[in-house]
Coordinates of C-alpha atoms in Angstrom, one line a residue:
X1 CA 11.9 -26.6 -33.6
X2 CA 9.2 -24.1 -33.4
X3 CA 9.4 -20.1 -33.5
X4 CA 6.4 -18.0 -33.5
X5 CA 6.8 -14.4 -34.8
X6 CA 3.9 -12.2 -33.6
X7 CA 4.0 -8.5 -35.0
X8 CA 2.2 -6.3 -32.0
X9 CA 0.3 -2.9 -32.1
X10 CA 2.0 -0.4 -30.1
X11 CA -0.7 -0.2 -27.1
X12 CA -1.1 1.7 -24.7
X13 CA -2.0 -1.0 -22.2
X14 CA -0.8 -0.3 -19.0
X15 CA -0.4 -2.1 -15.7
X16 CA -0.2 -1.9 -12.2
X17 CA 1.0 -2.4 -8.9
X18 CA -0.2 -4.1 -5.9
X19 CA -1.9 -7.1 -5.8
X20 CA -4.1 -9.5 -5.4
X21 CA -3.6 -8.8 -1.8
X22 CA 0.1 -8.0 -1.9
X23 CA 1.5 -7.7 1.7
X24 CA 5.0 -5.7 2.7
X25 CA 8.1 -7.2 2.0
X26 CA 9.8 -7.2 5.3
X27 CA 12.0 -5.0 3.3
X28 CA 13.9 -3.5 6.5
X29 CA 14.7 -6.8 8.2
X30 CA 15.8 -8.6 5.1
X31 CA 18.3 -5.4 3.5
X32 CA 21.5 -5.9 5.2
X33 CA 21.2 -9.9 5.4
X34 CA 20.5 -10.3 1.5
X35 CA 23.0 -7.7 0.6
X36 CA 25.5 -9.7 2.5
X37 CA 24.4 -13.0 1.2
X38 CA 23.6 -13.5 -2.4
X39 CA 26.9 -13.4 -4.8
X40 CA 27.0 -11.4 -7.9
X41 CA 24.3 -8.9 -7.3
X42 CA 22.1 -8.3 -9.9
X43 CA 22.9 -4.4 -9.1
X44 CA 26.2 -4.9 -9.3
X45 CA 26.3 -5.2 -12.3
X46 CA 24.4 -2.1 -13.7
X47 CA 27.1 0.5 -13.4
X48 CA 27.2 0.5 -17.4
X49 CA 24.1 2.7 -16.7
X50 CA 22.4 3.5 -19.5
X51 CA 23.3 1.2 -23.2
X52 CA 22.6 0.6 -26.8
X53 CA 20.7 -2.8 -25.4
X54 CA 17.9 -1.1 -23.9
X55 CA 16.4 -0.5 -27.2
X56 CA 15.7 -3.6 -29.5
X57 CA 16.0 -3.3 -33.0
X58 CA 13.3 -1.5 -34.7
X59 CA 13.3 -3.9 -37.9
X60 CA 13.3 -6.7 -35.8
X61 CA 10.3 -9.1 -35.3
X62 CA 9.4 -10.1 -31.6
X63 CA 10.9 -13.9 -30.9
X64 CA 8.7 -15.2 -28.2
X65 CA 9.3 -18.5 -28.8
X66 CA 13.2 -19.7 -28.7
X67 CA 14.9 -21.2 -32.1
X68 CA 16.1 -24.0 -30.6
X69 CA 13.3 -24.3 -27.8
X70 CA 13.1 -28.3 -29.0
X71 CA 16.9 -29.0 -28.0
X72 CA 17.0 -26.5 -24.7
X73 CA 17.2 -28.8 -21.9
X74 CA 17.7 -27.9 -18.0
X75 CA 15.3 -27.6 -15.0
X76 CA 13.2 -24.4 -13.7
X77 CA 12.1 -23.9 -10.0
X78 CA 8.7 -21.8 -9.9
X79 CA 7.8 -20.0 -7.0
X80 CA 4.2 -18.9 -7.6
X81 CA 0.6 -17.6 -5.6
X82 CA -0.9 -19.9 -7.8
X83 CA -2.0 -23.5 -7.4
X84 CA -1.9 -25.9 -10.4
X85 CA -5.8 -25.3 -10.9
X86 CA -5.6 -21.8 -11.1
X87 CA -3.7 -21.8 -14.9
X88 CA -0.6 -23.1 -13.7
X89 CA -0.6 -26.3 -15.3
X90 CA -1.9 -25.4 -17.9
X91 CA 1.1 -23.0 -18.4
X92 CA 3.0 -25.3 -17.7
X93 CA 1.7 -27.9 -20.2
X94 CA 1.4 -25.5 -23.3
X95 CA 5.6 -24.5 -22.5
X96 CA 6.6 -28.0 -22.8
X97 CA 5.0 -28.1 -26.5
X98 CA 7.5 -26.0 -27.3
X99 CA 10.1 -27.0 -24.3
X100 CA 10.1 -31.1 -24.2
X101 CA 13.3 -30.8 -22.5
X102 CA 12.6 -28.7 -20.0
X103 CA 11.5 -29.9 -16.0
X104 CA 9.3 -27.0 -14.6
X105 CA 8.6 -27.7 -11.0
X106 CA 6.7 -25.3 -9.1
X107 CA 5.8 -24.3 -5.2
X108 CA 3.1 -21.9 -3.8
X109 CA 3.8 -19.1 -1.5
X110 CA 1.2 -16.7 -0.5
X111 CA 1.6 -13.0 -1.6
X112 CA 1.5 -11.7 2.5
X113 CA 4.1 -9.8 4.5
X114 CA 5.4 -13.7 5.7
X115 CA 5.1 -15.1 2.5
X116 CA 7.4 -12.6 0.7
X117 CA 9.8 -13.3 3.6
X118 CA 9.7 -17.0 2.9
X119 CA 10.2 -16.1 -0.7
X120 CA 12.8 -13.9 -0.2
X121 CA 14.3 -16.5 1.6
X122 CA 14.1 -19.2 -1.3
X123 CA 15.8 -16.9 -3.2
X124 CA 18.9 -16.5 -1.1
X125 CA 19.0 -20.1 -1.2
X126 CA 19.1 -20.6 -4.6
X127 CA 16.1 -22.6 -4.6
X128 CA 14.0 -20.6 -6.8
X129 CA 14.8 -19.6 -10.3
X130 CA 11.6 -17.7 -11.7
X131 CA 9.3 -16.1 -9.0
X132 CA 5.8 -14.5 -9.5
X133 CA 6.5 -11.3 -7.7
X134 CA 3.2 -9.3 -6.7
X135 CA 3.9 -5.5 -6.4
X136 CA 6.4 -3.1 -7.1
X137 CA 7.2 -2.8 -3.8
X138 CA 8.4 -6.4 -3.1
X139 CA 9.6 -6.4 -6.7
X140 CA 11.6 -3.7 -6.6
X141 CA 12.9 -4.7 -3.1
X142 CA 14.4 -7.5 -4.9
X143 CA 16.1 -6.1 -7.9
X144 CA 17.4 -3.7 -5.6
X145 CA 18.9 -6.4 -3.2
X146 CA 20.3 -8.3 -5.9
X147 CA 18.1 -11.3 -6.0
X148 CA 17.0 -10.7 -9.7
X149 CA 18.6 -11.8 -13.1
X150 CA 19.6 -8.6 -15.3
X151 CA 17.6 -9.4 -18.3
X152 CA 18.1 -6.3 -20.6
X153 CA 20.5 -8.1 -23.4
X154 CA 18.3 -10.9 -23.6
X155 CA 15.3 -8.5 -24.2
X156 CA 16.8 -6.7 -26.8
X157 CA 18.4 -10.1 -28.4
X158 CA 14.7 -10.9 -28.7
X159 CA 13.4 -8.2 -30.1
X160 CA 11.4 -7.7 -26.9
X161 CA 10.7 -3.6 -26.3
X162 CA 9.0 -3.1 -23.2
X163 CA 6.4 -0.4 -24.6
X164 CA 4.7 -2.8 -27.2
X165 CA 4.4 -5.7 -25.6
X166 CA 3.1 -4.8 -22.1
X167 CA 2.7 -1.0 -22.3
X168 CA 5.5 0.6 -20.1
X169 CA 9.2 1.0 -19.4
X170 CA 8.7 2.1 -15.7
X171 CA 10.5 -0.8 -13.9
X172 CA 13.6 -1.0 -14.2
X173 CA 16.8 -0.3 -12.0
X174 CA 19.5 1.9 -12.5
X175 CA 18.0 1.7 -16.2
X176 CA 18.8 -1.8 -16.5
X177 CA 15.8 -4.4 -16.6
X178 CA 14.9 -6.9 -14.5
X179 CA 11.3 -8.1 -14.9
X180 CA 8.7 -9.0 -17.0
X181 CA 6.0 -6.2 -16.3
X182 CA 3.6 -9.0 -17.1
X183 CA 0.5 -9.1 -14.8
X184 CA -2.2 -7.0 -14.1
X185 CA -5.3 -6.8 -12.1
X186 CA -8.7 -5.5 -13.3
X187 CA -10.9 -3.4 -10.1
X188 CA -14.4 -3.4 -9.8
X189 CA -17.3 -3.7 -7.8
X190 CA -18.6 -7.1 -7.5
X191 CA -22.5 -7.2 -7.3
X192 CA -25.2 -9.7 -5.8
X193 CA -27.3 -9.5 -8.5
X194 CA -30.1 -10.8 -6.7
X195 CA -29.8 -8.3 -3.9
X196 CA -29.1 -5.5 -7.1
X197 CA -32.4 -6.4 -8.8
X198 CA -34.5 -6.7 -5.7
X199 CA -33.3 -2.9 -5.3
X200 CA -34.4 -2.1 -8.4
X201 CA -31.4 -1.1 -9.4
X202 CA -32.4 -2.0 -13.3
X203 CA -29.0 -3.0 -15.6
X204 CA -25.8 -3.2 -14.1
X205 CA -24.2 0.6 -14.7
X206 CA -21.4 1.2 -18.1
X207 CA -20.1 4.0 -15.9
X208 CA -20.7 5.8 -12.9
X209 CA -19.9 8.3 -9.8
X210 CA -18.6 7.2 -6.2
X211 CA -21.9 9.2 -5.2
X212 CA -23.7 6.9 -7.6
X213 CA -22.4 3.7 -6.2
X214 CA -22.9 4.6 -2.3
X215 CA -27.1 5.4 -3.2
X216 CA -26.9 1.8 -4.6
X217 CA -25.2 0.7 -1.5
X218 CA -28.0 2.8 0.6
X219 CA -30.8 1.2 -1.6
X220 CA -29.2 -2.4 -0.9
X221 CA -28.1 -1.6 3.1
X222 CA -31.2 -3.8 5.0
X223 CA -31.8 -3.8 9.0
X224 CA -33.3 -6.4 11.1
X225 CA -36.2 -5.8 13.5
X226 CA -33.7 -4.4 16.1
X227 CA -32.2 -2.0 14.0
X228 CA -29.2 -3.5 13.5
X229 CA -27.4 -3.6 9.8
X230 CA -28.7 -7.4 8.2
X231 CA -26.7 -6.5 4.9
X232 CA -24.6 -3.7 4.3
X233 CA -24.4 -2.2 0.6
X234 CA -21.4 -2.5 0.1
X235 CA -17.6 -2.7 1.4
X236 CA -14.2 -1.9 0.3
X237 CA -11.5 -4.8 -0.5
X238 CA -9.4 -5.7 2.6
X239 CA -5.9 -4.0 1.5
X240 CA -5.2 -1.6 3.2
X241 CA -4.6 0.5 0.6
X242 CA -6.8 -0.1 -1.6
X243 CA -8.0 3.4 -1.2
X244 CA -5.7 4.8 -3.5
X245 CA -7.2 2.9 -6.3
X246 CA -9.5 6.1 -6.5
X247 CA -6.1 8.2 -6.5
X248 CA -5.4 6.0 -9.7
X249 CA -8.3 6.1 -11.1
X250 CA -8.4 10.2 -11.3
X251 CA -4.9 10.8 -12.2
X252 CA -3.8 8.1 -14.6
X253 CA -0.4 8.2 -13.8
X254 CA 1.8 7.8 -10.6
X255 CA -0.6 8.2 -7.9
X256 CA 1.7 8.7 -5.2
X257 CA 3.5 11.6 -6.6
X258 CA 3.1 15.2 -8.0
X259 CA 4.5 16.8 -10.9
X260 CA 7.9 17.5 -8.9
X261 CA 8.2 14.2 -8.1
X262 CA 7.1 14.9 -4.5
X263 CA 5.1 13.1 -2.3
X264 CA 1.0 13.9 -3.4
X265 CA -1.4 12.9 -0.4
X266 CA -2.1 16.3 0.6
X267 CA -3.7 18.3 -2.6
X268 CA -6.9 16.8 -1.0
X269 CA -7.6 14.0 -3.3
X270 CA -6.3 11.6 -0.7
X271 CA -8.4 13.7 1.9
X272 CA -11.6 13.3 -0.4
X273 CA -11.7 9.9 -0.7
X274 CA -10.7 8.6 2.7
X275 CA -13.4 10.7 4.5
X276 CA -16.2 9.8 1.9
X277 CA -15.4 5.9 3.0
X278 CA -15.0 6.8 6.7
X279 CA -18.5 8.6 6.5
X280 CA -20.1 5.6 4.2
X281 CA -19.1 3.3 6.9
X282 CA -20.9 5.7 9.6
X283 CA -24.0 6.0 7.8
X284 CA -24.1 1.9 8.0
X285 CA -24.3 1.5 4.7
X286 CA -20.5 0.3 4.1
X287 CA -19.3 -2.6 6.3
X288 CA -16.0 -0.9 8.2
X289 CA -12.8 -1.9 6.6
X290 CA -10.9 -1.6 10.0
X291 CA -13.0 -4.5 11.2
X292 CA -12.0 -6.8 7.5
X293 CA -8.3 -5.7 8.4
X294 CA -8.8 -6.5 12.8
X295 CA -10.8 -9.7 11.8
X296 CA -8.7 -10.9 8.8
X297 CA -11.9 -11.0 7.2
X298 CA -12.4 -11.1 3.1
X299 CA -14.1 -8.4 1.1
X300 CA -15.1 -11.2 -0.9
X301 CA -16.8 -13.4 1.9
X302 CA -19.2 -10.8 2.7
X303 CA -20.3 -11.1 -1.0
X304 CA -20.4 -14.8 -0.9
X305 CA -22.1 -15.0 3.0
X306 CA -24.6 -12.4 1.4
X307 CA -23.6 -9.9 4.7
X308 CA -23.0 -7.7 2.4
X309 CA -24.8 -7.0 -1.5
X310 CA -21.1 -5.5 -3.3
X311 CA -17.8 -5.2 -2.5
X312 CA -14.5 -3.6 -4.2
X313 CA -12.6 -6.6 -6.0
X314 CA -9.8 -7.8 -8.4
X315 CA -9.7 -11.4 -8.1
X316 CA -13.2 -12.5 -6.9
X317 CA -13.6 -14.4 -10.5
X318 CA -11.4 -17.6 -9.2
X319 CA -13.4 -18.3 -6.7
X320 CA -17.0 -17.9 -8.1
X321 CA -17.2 -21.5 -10.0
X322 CA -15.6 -23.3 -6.0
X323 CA -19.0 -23.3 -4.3
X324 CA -18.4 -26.3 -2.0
X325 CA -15.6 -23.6 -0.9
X326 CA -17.5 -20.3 -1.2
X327 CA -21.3 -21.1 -0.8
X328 CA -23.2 -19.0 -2.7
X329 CA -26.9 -19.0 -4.8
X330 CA -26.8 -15.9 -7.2
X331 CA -25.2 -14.8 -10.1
X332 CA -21.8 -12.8 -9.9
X333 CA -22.2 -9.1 -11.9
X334 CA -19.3 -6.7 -12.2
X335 CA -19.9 -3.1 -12.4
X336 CA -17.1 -0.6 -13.5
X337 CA -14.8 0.7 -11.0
X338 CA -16.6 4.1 -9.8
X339 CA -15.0 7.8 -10.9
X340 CA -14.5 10.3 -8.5
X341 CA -16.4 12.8 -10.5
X342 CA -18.9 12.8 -13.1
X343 CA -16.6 13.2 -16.7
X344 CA -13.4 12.1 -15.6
X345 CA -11.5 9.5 -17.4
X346 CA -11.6 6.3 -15.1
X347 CA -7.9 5.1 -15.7
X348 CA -8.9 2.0 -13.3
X349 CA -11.2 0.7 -16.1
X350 CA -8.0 -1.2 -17.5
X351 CA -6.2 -3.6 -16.3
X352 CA -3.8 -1.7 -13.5
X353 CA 0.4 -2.9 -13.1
X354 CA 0.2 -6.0 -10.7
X355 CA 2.4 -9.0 -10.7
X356 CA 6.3 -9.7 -12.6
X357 CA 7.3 -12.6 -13.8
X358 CA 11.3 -12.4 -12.6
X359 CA 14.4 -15.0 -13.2
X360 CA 16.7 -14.9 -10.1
X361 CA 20.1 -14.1 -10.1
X362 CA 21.2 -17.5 -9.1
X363 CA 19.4 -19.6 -11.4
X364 CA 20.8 -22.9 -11.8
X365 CA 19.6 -22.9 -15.7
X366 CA 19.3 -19.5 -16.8
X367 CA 18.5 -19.9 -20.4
X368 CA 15.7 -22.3 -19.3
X369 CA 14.5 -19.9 -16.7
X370 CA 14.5 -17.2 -19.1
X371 CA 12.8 -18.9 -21.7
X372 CA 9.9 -20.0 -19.3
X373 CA 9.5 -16.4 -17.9
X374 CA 9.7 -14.8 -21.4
X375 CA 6.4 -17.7 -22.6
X376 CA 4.8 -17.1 -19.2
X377 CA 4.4 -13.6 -19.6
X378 CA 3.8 -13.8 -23.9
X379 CA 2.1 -16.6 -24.9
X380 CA 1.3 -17.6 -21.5
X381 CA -0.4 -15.0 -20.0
X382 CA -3.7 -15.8 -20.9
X383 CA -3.6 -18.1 -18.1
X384 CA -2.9 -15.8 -15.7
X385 CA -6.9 -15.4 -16.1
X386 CA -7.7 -18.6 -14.9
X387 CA -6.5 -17.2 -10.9
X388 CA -8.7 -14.2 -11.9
X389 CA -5.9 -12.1 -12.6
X390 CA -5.4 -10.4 -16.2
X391 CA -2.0 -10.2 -18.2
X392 CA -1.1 -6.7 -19.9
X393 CA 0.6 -8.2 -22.9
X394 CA -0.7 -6.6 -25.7
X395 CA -0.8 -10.2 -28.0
X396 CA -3.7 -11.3 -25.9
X397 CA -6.5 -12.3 -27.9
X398 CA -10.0 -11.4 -25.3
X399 CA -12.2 -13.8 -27.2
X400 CA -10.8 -16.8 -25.8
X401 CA -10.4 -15.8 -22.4
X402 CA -14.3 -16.5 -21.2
X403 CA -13.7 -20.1 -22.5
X404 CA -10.6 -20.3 -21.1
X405 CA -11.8 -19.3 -17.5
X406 CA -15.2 -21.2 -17.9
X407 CA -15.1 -24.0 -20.6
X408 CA -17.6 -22.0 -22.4
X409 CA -19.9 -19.1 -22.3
X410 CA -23.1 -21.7 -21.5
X411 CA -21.1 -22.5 -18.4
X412 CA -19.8 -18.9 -17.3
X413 CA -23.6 -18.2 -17.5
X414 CA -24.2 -20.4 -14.4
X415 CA -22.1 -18.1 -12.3
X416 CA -21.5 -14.7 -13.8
X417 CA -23.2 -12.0 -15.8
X418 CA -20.7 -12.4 -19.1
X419 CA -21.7 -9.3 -20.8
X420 CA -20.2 -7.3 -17.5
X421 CA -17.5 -9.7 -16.9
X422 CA -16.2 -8.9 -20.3
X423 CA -16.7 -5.1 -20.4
X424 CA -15.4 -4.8 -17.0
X425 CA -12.8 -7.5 -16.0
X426 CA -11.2 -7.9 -19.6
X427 CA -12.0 -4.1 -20.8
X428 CA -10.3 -4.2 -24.0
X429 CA -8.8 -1.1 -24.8
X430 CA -9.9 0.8 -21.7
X431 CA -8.0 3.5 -20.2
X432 CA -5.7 2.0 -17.8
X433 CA -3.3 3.2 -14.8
X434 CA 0.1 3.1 -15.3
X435 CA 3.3 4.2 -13.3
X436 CA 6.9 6.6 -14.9
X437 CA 8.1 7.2 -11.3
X438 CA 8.5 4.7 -8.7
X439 CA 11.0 6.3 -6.9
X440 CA 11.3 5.1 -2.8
X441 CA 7.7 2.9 -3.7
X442 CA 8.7 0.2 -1.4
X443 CA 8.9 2.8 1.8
X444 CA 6.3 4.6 0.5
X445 CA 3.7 1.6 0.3
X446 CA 4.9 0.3 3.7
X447 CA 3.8 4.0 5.1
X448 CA 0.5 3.8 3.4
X449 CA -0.3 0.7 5.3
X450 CA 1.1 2.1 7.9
X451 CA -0.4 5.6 8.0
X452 CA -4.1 3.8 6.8
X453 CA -4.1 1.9 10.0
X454 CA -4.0 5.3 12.3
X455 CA -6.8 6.6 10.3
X456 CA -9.1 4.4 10.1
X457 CA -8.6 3.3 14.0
X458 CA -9.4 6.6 14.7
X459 CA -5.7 7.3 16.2
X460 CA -4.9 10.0 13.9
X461 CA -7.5 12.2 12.1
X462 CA -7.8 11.8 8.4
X463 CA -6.2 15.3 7.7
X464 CA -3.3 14.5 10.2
X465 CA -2.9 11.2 8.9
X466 CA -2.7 12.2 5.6
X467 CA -0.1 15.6 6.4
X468 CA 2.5 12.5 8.7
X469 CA 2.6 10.2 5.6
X470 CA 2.8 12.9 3.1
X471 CA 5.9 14.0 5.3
X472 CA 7.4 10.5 5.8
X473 CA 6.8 9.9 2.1
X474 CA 9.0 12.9 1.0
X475 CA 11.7 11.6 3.3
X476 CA 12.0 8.9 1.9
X477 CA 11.6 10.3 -1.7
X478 CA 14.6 12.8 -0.7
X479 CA 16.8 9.6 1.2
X480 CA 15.8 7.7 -2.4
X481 CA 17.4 10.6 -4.6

């Protein structure tokens, strides 16, 4: 039997939603059917409300790794976004040293509005017993539909507080708990740092303005002989909302809301930064982001197609070493997600709330499932690295993660500046995002996708936009309370 007994600083390492490229959750269509269909909801069984297990013991030690993990037998069903290359047998592997016994089997979904359906759907059929959920609003969808494991007397049998080992207690339901708050994502601007150096932009920025970034894109923006745009600066990522990664990175906490709680897309924040990438994209120097989201078209393959010289990115770093995949001849930089204004604390130099490691409420082994989910999202986490996500548990030693990722730092210096890659992608102990109210997320990041789309088609203006989704989001917020 093996135990490992880690004592953790109390850090504030934070993390946040949306993903990768997390779609919708098909929430609406799926409500009444799941409600209907899966026995013993998770919800159910939260009317206690508020209890002595939410707390672990203060004088206990952490116990990540189970005391009788050698004789625990029983099967677990992953559904992950990640294929075995991308750190999940590798997980996988360094569980069974501790967990002979246990069969982990996995499938790969992919984190879009179908995907979450067809997850959704594996739950309900009791096919699944941990999931990789991207987002809080698919997340929550499912703890709120029953499809999730209550694990709050587990935690607290474990000596597992929330707060110290990944940096919040914002998810949970009816102040019961139902996920790991594991995974994270790190945003910044990916740089072709041969196009960057022909610029003469000299080193590769420790901080900077949104002004700053677009005269680098301007400097980088080429036209052929017809006048048509060769290689645009820069671009945003694909996700639709992906905009309010600024909103995050100015207020530090729960970007969607205001102080009341209410709905906050209309103090002019929202306003500022939507227009400045509408007006980027008009001056040619951004590559329009309603033609990635028309086209299905990748942020990240402009980079790697050199169409355009940087883009906004999370997970570009899995792909960089795959160049049979993703042609490409230059070296990957990463430059700091920009601030809004010069002086402001940039809370999206951390690694931002992303992905949850959850059991499901029908697991056929639960104390298996349990203990895989509790190692993936401890010990485990570092591998979430290898898919180019980041983990937020705060155990994570950084100085393994390049070798990890790479084999070594000779070999990440084939593909990537390292010096950035560390400051920027791992940034340990930057200020970082986090979210205390997630009241009505779900509907709320359904209407920023939707409300995006009318904007940046030109349908509705940005101010109008804006005013219909702040209204629909305090609709919801009031239908919520």
């Amino acid at each position: 039997m093996k135990k490992i007994f880690t004592n953790l600083l109390c850090m504030a390492v934070v993390i946040s939603m949306t993903a990768c490229s997390s779609g919708t959750s098909g929430d609406t269509k799926q409500t009444a059917e799941i409600k209907e269909t899966v026995s013993s909801s998770a919800a159910e069984k939260t009317e206690a409300g508020e209890t002595a297990a939410m707390e672990t013991m203060a004088d206990g030690e952490p116990k990540y790794i189970d005391e009788n993990a050698a004789e625990l037998t029983g099967t677990v069903r992953l559904l992950t976004a990640f294929k075995g290359s991308l750190g999940t047998d590798d997980l996988i592997a360094a569980f069974n040293e501790y967990y002979p016994n246990v069969n982990v089997t996995y499938e790969i979904y992919t984190n879009n509005a179908d995907g979450n359906l067809s997850a959704n759907t594996n739950i309900q059929a009791g096919v699944t017993d941990v999931i990789l959920s991207f987002g809080t609003h698919n997340t929550a969808f499912r703890w709120e539909n029953g499809m999730l494991m209550d694990i709050t007397d587990r935690l607290a049998a474990d000596n597992l507080d929330l707060v110290k080992e990944w940096g919040t207690d914002a998810y949970t339901y009816n102040n019961r708990i139902f996920c790991f708050p594991s995974g994270g994502l790190s945003i910044f601007v990916a740089l072709n740092m041969d196009m960057w150096n022909e610029a003469g932009l000299g080193d590769i920025p420790v901080s900077w303005t949104y002004d700053e970034y677009m005269e680098a894109c301007r400097k980088m923006t080429k036209k052929d002989g017809s006048g048509a745009v060769a290689v645009y600066g820069g671009t945003d990522f694909n996700q639709r909302d992906y905009w309010t990664y600024s909103m995050r990175q100015t207020k530090g906490v729960d970007a969607f809301y205001n102080a009341e709680g209410k709905a906050d897309f209309t103090s002019g924040l929202a306003e500022t930064i939507i227009q400045r990438e509408l007006d980027a994209e008009a001056e040619e120097i951004w590559y329009p982001k309603i033609n990635l989201i028309k086209d299905s078209v990748k942020a990240r393959d402009m980079l790697w197609s050199g169409k355009a010289a940087t883009c906004v990115e999370s997970i570009l770093t899995r792909f960089v070493m795959d160049k049979e995949n993703y042609p490409h001849d230059f070296i990957l930089g990463y430059a700091p997600y920009p601030v809004n204004k010069e002086g402001e604390t940039n809370y999206a130099l951390g690694n931002m709330p992303n992905s949850f490691y959850c059991v499901t409420n029908n697991a056929q082994d639960p104390d298996a499932a349990y203990a895989f989910a509790k190692f993936a999202s401890t010990l485990g986490g570092k591998y979430l690295y290898a898919a180019g996500h980041t983990t937020t548990w705060t155990g994570t030693d950084a100085d393994e993660i390049v070798d990890l990722v790479f084999g070594s730092r000779e070999n990440a210096e084939k593909y990537i500046d390292v010096d950035s890659y560390i400051a920027n992608v791992l940034a340990v102990g930057q200020p970082a995002y986090h979210e205390e109210v997630i009241t009505a997320y779900s509907e709320i990041a359904s209407l920023i996708d939707e409300y995006t789309d009318y904007i940046l088609s030109g349908e509705m203006s940005v101010r109008d936009g804006l005013q219909q989704l702040n209204d629909a989001a305090n609709q919801a917020i009031e239908e919520s309370e």
